[in-house]
Short mmCIF file of C-alpha atoms in Angstrom, two decimals:
data_model
loop_
_atom_site.label_atom_id
_atom_site.label_comp_id
_atom_site.label_asym_id
_atom_site.label_seq_id
_atom_site.Cartn_x
_atom_site.Cartn_y
_atom_site.Cartn_z
CA MET A 885 -6.14 -168.97 301.70
CA THR A 886 -3.60 -166.72 300.08
CA SER A 887 -4.36 -163.41 298.44
CA PRO A 888 -5.41 -163.48 294.75
CA ALA A 889 -2.64 -164.62 292.42
CA HIS A 890 -2.18 -163.59 288.81
CA LEU A 891 -2.32 -166.24 286.09
CA SER A 892 -1.99 -166.13 282.34
CA GLY A 893 -5.35 -165.29 280.79
CA GLY A 894 -6.65 -164.76 277.29
CA PRO A 895 -4.61 -163.30 274.45
CA GLY A 896 -2.71 -160.33 275.85
CA GLU A 897 -4.52 -160.62 279.18
CA SER A 898 -3.69 -161.62 282.73
CA SER A 899 -6.19 -163.31 285.03
CA THR A 900 -6.77 -163.23 288.76
CA LEU A 901 -7.22 -166.26 291.00
CA VAL A 902 -10.41 -165.47 292.95
CA ASP A 903 -10.98 -167.05 296.38
CA LEU A 904 -14.76 -167.44 296.57
CA ARG A 905 -14.51 -169.25 299.92
CA ARG A 906 -12.92 -166.13 301.41
CA GLY A 907 -10.66 -168.24 303.56
CA GLY A 908 -13.34 -170.77 304.54
CA GLY A 909 -12.98 -174.51 304.22
CA ALA A 910 -16.26 -175.71 302.66
CA ILE A 911 -15.79 -178.62 300.23
CA GLY A 912 -18.68 -177.35 298.13
CA GLY A 913 -21.19 -174.55 297.96
CA SER A 914 -23.32 -172.37 295.74
CA HIS A 915 -22.77 -168.91 294.26
CA PRO A 916 -25.89 -167.34 292.65
CA TYR A 917 -26.03 -164.52 290.12
CA GLU A 918 -28.94 -162.37 289.03
CA GLY A 919 -28.55 -158.92 287.57
CA GLU A 920 -27.68 -156.74 284.63
CA ARG A 921 -25.20 -157.49 281.87
CA LEU A 922 -21.75 -158.21 283.27
CA VAL A 923 -18.36 -159.05 281.76
CA THR A 924 -16.21 -160.57 284.49
CA GLY A 925 -12.78 -160.09 282.91
CA TRP A 926 -10.20 -162.89 282.80
CA HIS A 927 -10.01 -164.84 286.04
CA ALA A 928 -9.80 -168.32 287.53
CA HIS A 929 -10.91 -170.08 290.72
CA ASP A 930 -9.10 -172.44 293.04
CA LEU A 931 -12.27 -174.57 292.92
CA HIS A 932 -14.01 -176.56 290.20
CA GLN A 933 -17.20 -174.88 289.01
CA ILE A 934 -20.39 -175.96 287.30
CA GLU A 935 -22.59 -173.03 286.30
CA TYR A 936 -26.23 -173.67 285.46
CA ALA A 937 -28.22 -171.13 283.46
CA ILE A 938 -31.72 -170.82 284.90
CA ALA A 939 -32.61 -167.93 282.59
CA GLY A 940 -30.83 -165.84 280.00
CA VAL A 941 -27.63 -166.73 278.19
CA VAL A 942 -24.06 -166.88 279.48
CA GLU A 943 -20.96 -166.80 277.27
CA VAL A 944 -17.73 -168.36 278.52
CA GLU A 945 -14.46 -167.72 276.73
CA THR A 946 -11.18 -169.57 277.30
CA SER A 947 -7.92 -169.42 275.38
CA VAL A 948 -9.11 -172.13 272.98
CA ALA A 949 -12.88 -171.73 272.56
CA HIS A 950 -15.90 -169.47 272.95
CA TYR A 951 -18.79 -171.32 274.63
CA LEU A 952 -22.49 -170.51 274.75
CA LEU A 953 -24.43 -171.53 277.84
CA PRO A 954 -28.17 -171.45 277.01
CA PRO A 955 -30.96 -171.94 279.56
CA GLN A 956 -31.21 -175.39 281.19
CA GLN A 957 -27.63 -176.39 280.41
CA ALA A 958 -24.45 -176.10 282.45
CA ALA A 959 -20.86 -175.03 281.94
CA TRP A 960 -18.05 -177.00 283.58
CA ILE A 961 -14.93 -174.99 284.40
CA PRO A 962 -12.11 -176.88 286.15
CA ALA A 963 -10.06 -175.23 288.88
CA GLY A 964 -7.27 -173.00 287.64
CA LEU A 965 -8.65 -172.56 284.11
CA ALA A 966 -8.44 -168.92 283.05
CA HIS A 967 -11.74 -167.79 281.56
CA GLN A 968 -13.95 -164.78 280.97
CA ALA A 969 -17.72 -164.87 281.38
CA THR A 970 -20.34 -162.56 279.89
CA MET A 971 -23.68 -162.54 281.66
CA ASN A 972 -26.17 -161.15 279.17
CA ALA A 973 -29.21 -159.12 280.19
CA VAL A 974 -31.87 -160.83 282.33
CA THR A 975 -29.48 -163.61 283.24
CA ARG A 976 -29.96 -165.80 286.29
CA THR A 977 -27.46 -168.54 287.10
CA VAL A 978 -26.36 -170.76 289.95
CA ALA A 979 -22.72 -171.79 290.16
CA VAL A 980 -21.78 -174.76 292.32
CA MET A 981 -18.15 -174.79 293.46
CA PHE A 982 -16.29 -177.98 294.42
CA ASP A 983 -13.02 -178.49 296.22
CA PRO A 984 -10.69 -180.22 293.72
CA ALA A 985 -10.65 -183.36 295.90
CA VAL A 986 -14.40 -183.85 295.30
CA VAL A 987 -13.99 -184.21 291.50
CA PRO A 988 -10.45 -185.61 291.11
CA SER A 989 -10.58 -186.03 287.29
CA PRO A 990 -11.98 -182.72 286.03
CA GLY A 991 -10.22 -182.51 282.67
CA ASP A 992 -8.28 -179.47 281.54
CA ARG A 993 -10.87 -177.51 279.54
CA ALA A 994 -14.32 -175.99 279.80
CA ARG A 995 -17.35 -177.94 278.59
CA ILE A 996 -21.06 -177.35 278.10
CA LEU A 997 -23.03 -180.21 279.63
CA ALA A 998 -26.53 -181.46 278.88
CA VAL A 999 -27.26 -182.09 282.55
CA SER A 1000 -29.92 -184.48 283.82
CA PRO A 1001 -33.07 -183.33 285.65
CA LEU A 1002 -31.59 -184.76 288.87
CA ILE A 1003 -28.47 -182.62 288.60
CA ARG A 1004 -30.57 -179.57 287.78
CA GLU A 1005 -32.68 -180.04 290.91
CA MET A 1006 -29.62 -180.62 293.07
CA ILE A 1007 -27.97 -177.46 291.71
CA ILE A 1008 -31.05 -175.42 292.67
CA TYR A 1009 -31.24 -177.14 296.06
CA SER A 1010 -27.59 -176.24 296.73
CA LEU A 1011 -28.61 -172.58 297.14
CA ARG A 1012 -29.15 -173.22 300.85
CA TRP A 1013 -25.40 -173.73 301.27
CA PRO A 1014 -23.34 -170.74 300.04
CA ILE A 1015 -19.68 -171.36 299.28
CA THR A 1016 -18.76 -168.62 301.76
CA ARG A 1017 -20.14 -170.47 304.80
CA THR A 1018 -17.68 -171.16 307.62
CA ALA A 1019 -19.66 -173.48 309.90
CA ALA A 1020 -19.08 -177.23 309.56
CA ASP A 1021 -22.06 -179.10 308.07
CA SER A 1022 -21.81 -182.85 307.52
CA VAL A 1023 -25.11 -182.95 305.59
CA ALA A 1024 -23.83 -180.33 303.16
CA ASP A 1025 -20.54 -182.18 302.74
CA GLU A 1026 -22.32 -185.43 301.82
CA PHE A 1027 -24.66 -183.55 299.47
CA PHE A 1028 -21.80 -181.95 297.52
CA ARG A 1029 -19.86 -185.22 297.36
CA ALA A 1030 -22.93 -186.91 295.84
CA LEU A 1031 -23.43 -184.04 293.38
CA GLY A 1032 -19.74 -184.15 292.52
CA HIS A 1033 -20.02 -187.84 291.56
CA LEU A 1034 -22.99 -187.09 289.30
CA VAL A 1035 -21.19 -184.18 287.65
CA ALA A 1036 -18.10 -186.33 287.06
CA GLU A 1037 -20.28 -188.82 285.15
CA ALA A 1038 -21.91 -185.98 283.17
CA LEU A 1039 -18.54 -184.83 281.85
CA ASP A 1040 -18.82 -187.60 279.26
CA HIS A 1041 -22.00 -186.02 277.84
CA GLU A 1042 -20.77 -182.80 276.31
CA ALA A 1043 -22.97 -180.52 274.19
CA PRO A 1044 -21.25 -179.04 271.08
CA LEU A 1045 -22.09 -175.45 271.93
CA CYS A 1046 -18.85 -173.64 271.29
CA LEU A 1047 -16.91 -171.76 268.64
CA PRO A 1048 -13.14 -172.03 268.23
CA THR A 1049 -10.92 -169.04 268.99
CA SER A 1050 -7.48 -168.12 267.68
CA THR A 1051 -4.54 -165.96 268.72
CA ASP A 1052 -3.84 -165.24 265.04
CA PRO A 1053 -4.81 -161.56 264.57
CA VAL A 1054 -6.20 -162.05 261.07
CA LEU A 1055 -8.37 -165.02 262.05
CA SER A 1056 -9.46 -163.30 265.25
CA ARG A 1057 -10.66 -160.25 263.31
CA ALA A 1058 -12.29 -162.43 260.66
CA MET A 1059 -14.25 -164.38 263.27
CA ALA A 1060 -15.31 -161.20 265.06
CA TYR A 1061 -16.48 -159.64 261.77
CA THR A 1062 -18.39 -162.80 260.88
CA ARG A 1063 -20.20 -162.89 264.23
CA ALA A 1064 -21.06 -159.20 263.97
CA HIS A 1065 -22.70 -159.62 260.53
CA LEU A 1066 -24.51 -162.96 260.76
CA GLY A 1067 -27.65 -161.61 259.12
CA ALA A 1068 -25.90 -161.07 255.78
CA VAL A 1069 -22.22 -161.81 255.28
CA THR A 1070 -20.02 -163.39 252.63
CA VAL A 1071 -16.48 -164.67 252.74
CA GLY A 1072 -15.56 -161.93 250.27
CA GLU A 1073 -16.79 -159.26 252.65
CA VAL A 1074 -14.88 -160.81 255.54
CA SER A 1075 -11.64 -161.15 253.58
CA GLY A 1076 -11.94 -157.52 252.45
CA ALA A 1077 -12.51 -156.38 256.03
CA VAL A 1078 -9.38 -158.10 257.32
CA GLY A 1079 -7.19 -157.36 254.28
CA VAL A 1080 -6.48 -160.82 252.85
CA SER A 1081 -7.66 -162.72 249.78
CA GLU A 1082 -10.63 -165.10 249.95
CA ARG A 1083 -8.36 -168.04 249.12
CA SER A 1084 -5.92 -167.15 251.87
CA LEU A 1085 -8.70 -166.72 254.43
CA ARG A 1086 -10.29 -170.05 253.55
CA ARG A 1087 -6.90 -171.75 253.84
CA GLN A 1088 -6.22 -170.17 257.24
CA PHE A 1089 -9.59 -171.31 258.62
CA ARG A 1090 -8.97 -174.91 257.59
CA ALA A 1091 -5.30 -175.04 258.60
CA THR A 1092 -5.71 -173.34 261.98
CA LEU A 1093 -9.23 -174.19 263.11
CA GLY A 1094 -9.84 -177.46 261.28
CA LEU A 1095 -13.09 -176.27 259.70
CA SER A 1096 -14.15 -174.13 256.78
CA TRP A 1097 -15.32 -170.55 257.06
CA ARG A 1098 -18.77 -171.70 255.94
CA SER A 1099 -18.92 -174.24 258.80
CA TYR A 1100 -17.84 -171.57 261.27
CA LEU A 1101 -20.58 -169.26 259.95
CA LEU A 1102 -23.23 -171.96 260.32
CA GLN A 1103 -22.23 -172.77 263.90
CA ALA A 1104 -22.17 -169.08 264.82
CA ARG A 1105 -25.65 -168.62 263.35
CA ILE A 1106 -27.11 -171.55 265.28
CA LEU A 1107 -25.57 -170.41 268.56
CA ARG A 1108 -26.90 -166.88 268.02
CA ALA A 1109 -30.34 -168.34 267.27
CA MET A 1110 -30.29 -170.21 270.58
CA GLU A 1111 -29.47 -166.94 272.30
CA LEU A 1112 -32.34 -165.12 270.54
CA PHE A 1113 -34.80 -167.85 271.53
CA SER A 1114 -34.13 -166.97 275.17
CA VAL A 1115 -35.88 -163.62 274.54
CA PRO A 1116 -39.70 -164.00 274.65
CA GLY A 1117 -41.90 -162.92 271.77
CA ARG A 1118 -39.78 -163.97 268.78
CA SER A 1119 -41.14 -166.40 266.20
CA VAL A 1120 -39.00 -169.13 264.64
CA LEU A 1121 -39.11 -167.34 261.28
CA GLU A 1122 -38.00 -164.04 262.84
CA VAL A 1123 -35.03 -165.74 264.49
CA ALA A 1124 -34.14 -167.57 261.27
CA THR A 1125 -34.14 -164.29 259.33
CA ALA A 1126 -32.15 -162.46 262.02
CA VAL A 1127 -29.30 -164.98 261.81
CA GLY A 1128 -29.16 -165.05 258.00
CA PHE A 1129 -31.36 -167.91 256.79
CA ASP A 1130 -33.49 -167.27 253.71
CA ASN A 1131 -36.27 -169.65 254.72
CA GLY A 1132 -37.56 -171.41 257.80
CA SER A 1133 -37.14 -174.94 256.44
CA ALA A 1134 -33.39 -174.60 255.89
CA PHE A 1135 -33.04 -173.07 259.35
CA ALA A 1136 -35.04 -175.88 260.98
CA ARG A 1137 -32.89 -178.56 259.31
CA ALA A 1138 -29.62 -176.90 260.33
CA PHE A 1139 -30.82 -176.21 263.89
CA THR A 1140 -32.07 -179.76 264.40
CA GLN A 1141 -28.89 -181.29 263.03
CA TYR A 1142 -26.72 -179.18 265.32
CA CYS A 1143 -28.84 -179.15 268.51
CA GLY A 1144 -30.68 -182.46 268.35
CA GLU A 1145 -34.13 -180.85 268.59
CA THR A 1146 -36.25 -178.64 266.38
CA PRO A 1147 -36.33 -174.86 266.84
CA SER A 1148 -39.96 -175.06 268.00
CA ALA A 1149 -39.16 -177.75 270.57
CA TYR A 1150 -36.22 -175.76 271.89
CA GLN A 1151 -38.31 -172.60 272.08
CA ARG A 1152 -41.08 -174.43 273.99
CA ARG A 1153 -38.55 -175.85 276.44
CA VAL A 1154 -37.02 -172.44 277.10
CA GLY A 1155 -40.50 -170.92 277.34
CA THR A 1156 -41.48 -173.50 279.96
CA THR A 1157 -38.56 -172.33 282.06
CA ARG A 1158 -39.76 -168.72 281.81
CA ALA A 1159 -43.32 -169.74 282.72
CA THR A 1160 -42.08 -171.65 285.76
CA ARG A 1161 -40.09 -168.63 286.90
CA ALA A 1162 -43.14 -166.39 286.49
CA THR A 1163 -45.29 -168.79 288.55
CA ARG A 1164 -42.73 -168.87 291.34
CA ALA A 1165 -42.44 -165.09 291.28
CA ALA A 1166 -46.20 -164.78 291.80
CA ARG A 1167 -46.09 -166.79 295.03
CA PRO A 1168 -45.92 -164.96 298.37
CA ALA A 1169 -42.34 -163.97 299.04
CA ARG A 1170 -40.41 -165.66 301.83
CA PRO A 1171 -38.27 -163.61 304.18
CA ALA A 1172 -35.16 -162.59 302.27
CA ARG A 1173 -31.72 -163.75 303.29
CA PRO A 1174 -28.67 -161.61 302.52
CA GLY A 1175 -27.52 -162.47 299.00
CA VAL A 1176 -24.10 -162.91 297.51
CA ARG A 1177 -23.01 -160.71 294.64
CA PRO A 1178 -20.75 -162.19 291.97
CA TYR A 1179 -17.10 -161.28 291.81
CA THR A 1180 -15.31 -159.79 288.85
CA ALA A 1181 -11.71 -160.64 288.03
CA SER A 1182 -10.52 -157.95 290.44
CA GLY A 1183 -12.31 -159.66 293.31
CA GLN A 1184 -14.77 -156.76 293.69
CA ARG A 1185 -18.54 -156.91 293.59
CA PRO A 1186 -20.06 -154.83 290.72
CA ALA A 1187 -22.45 -152.22 292.09
CA ALA A 1188 -25.05 -152.78 289.34
CA VAL A 1189 -25.75 -156.40 290.30
CA THR A 1190 -28.93 -157.12 292.24
CA ARG A 1191 -29.25 -159.47 295.15
CA PRO A 1192 -30.40 -163.05 294.33
CA PRO A 1193 -33.78 -164.24 295.53
CA ALA A 1194 -34.03 -166.11 298.82
CA PRO A 1195 -33.33 -169.81 298.28
CA ALA A 1196 -36.22 -172.21 298.58
CA GLY A 1197 -36.59 -174.01 301.85
#
C-alpha cells in the first residue's frame, strides 16, 4: 500500500485516503468503534465500508447529503468517497471493510440501509476478523465474500434518512440555522438570519434542493427525533416538543409517514437494543483481546477513544 493520498473533500476541505489494512492483503475485515464523541474530519478509504450502529447515533456527511445512522441500521460508503463522520456520545459501531473486488457494483454515493437480521448478525460475527490481520484465512475470505453478496443485494433497500447539503453559502447557513433552532423556528427568522427575503429563500430551496423549506424543516425534525430516542428516559411527548411539534398526534403521524413505524414502536426497538447490551455487559467478562482504535482523517488514533470489547467467540 502507498502512503495516504489527499483527495477532494467537503466544501473547502481536503480529505485523506486512509489505509485501514496497514499494508495487509485481507479481502474483508472488521473495524470496531466505542468511545466518546468524535469528528473524523474529511477522509476516504481504499475499501468499501458498511458501518452498523449498535448503539448511539452516527452522522455521515458527503458533498451532496448529510446522513443520519440510527441504531440497528447501516451506512454504506463506497471506496474512494470523501466523507466526514460524527460519532455522538455513547456510540458503538462495527464497520466491515471490503476489497472493491468483493462488491464490484457499489454505486457512487453513501446510503443508509435497512439491513436484515442476517446481515446484522454477520456484521457482529465479523469482529473476530480485524481488517488489519496479515495471516491468510480461507474461512474468513469465504465469510466476507458471502456477506459482500448480501450487502450488494441490500443496496436496493435504502432508508430515506438524509438531508441535502449545498455549497451555496446562503443555503448552507440557512440549513444550519434551521437545524440549530428546530424547537421553534420560522422561515422569516431564517431569512433574517442569513440576510435574504423570505421569497428569495423559498425560491432558493426549491431551485437548488428540489424541496421546500417547510419539507426540509420536517425532515430535520424527524431525524433529530430519531437521535433523541436513542437516549434513554425520554417520552414520546418530550421528544415531540423538543423538535418543535405542538402535539403528540401530529408528531406521530409525521414520524410514521417518514420512518414507516410509530414513534413508540421505534423507541421500543431501540430500547430492546439497549437492554440486550446491558444483559451482555452483566455476563462474566471474557479475556480481553487488544482492540483497534478508529482512525481520524490524519491517520492517527484519537487518545480519548476507549478500546472495544472483546469479540464474542
